[in-house]
Coordinates of C-alpha atoms in Angstrom, one line a residue:
M1 CA 74.1 113.7 111.9
S2 CA 74.4 110.0 112.4
V3 CA 71.4 108.1 113.9
Q4 CA 70.9 104.6 115.3
Y5 CA 67.5 103.0 115.1
I6 CA 66.1 100.7 117.8
S7 CA 63.7 98.1 116.5
D8 CA 61.3 95.7 118.1
S9 CA 61.2 91.9 117.4
Q10 CA 59.1 92.5 114.2
G11 CA 61.7 94.9 112.9
K12 CA 59.5 98.0 113.4
H13 CA 61.5 101.1 114.5
T14 CA 60.6 102.1 118.0
A15 CA 63.3 104.7 118.9
V16 CA 66.2 106.7 117.5
V17 CA 69.5 107.4 119.2
I18 CA 71.6 110.4 118.3
S19 CA 74.9 111.7 119.8
I20 CA 74.8 114.2 122.6
E21 CA 76.6 116.6 120.4
D22 CA 73.8 116.4 117.8
W23 CA 71.2 116.7 120.6
N24 CA 72.9 119.8 122.0
A25 CA 73.0 121.3 118.5
L26 CA 69.3 120.6 118.0
K27 CA 68.5 122.2 121.4
A28 CA 70.5 125.3 120.5
K29 CA 68.6 125.6 117.2
Y30 CA 65.1 124.7 118.6
R31 CA 64.8 126.0 122.1
D32 CA 61.4 124.3 122.6
L33 CA 63.2 120.9 122.8
E34 CA 64.4 121.8 126.3
I35 CA 60.9 120.9 127.5
L36 CA 61.7 117.3 126.7
E37 CA 64.5 117.2 129.3
K38 CA 62.2 118.3 132.2
P39 CA 61.1 115.5 134.6
A40 CA 57.7 114.1 134.0
G41 CA 55.0 116.1 135.8
S42 CA 57.0 119.4 135.9
S43 CA 55.8 122.2 133.9
I44 CA 57.1 125.4 132.5
K45 CA 55.1 128.4 133.5
R46 CA 54.2 130.6 130.5
K47 CA 52.3 133.8 130.3
P48 CA 49.4 134.1 127.9
S49 CA 51.4 136.8 126.1
D50 CA 54.0 134.1 125.2
F51 CA 51.4 132.6 122.8
A52 CA 50.7 135.9 121.0
G53 CA 50.8 135.3 117.2
C54 CA 50.7 131.5 117.5
L55 CA 47.2 131.3 115.9
S56 CA 46.1 133.1 112.8
R57 CA 43.4 135.7 113.2
E58 CA 41.0 133.4 111.2
T59 CA 41.6 130.4 113.5
A60 CA 41.3 132.5 116.6
T61 CA 38.0 134.0 115.4
K62 CA 36.6 130.5 114.6
M63 CA 37.6 129.3 118.0
L64 CA 35.9 132.2 119.7
L65 CA 32.7 131.5 117.7
D66 CA 32.8 127.9 118.7
I67 CA 33.2 128.8 122.3
E68 CA 30.3 131.3 122.1
Q69 CA 28.1 128.7 120.4
S70 CA 29.0 126.1 123.1
R71 CA 28.1 128.6 125.9
N72 CA 24.8 129.5 124.2
Q73 CA 24.0 125.8 123.9
W74 CA 24.9 125.2 127.5
E75 CA 22.6 128.1 128.6
R76 CA 19.7 126.7 126.6
D77 CA 20.1 123.2 128.1
I78 CA 20.1 124.4 131.7

């Protein structure tokens, strides 16, 4: 894959340009990249079941405990 870098006046890289063939190969390999081609403001509707398995059980449990603690604190402060 050949890339071109775009730099600002201080020489700091600000962007990368790749060929359309490389972009299409990346999209084929990583389907989530298709989101980047959607117009700003548009969204892809996903079902909650699409996210099954995205978090470890441990992380999900910690999140649920944090939510429960926040709710309890909210209830006490009202």
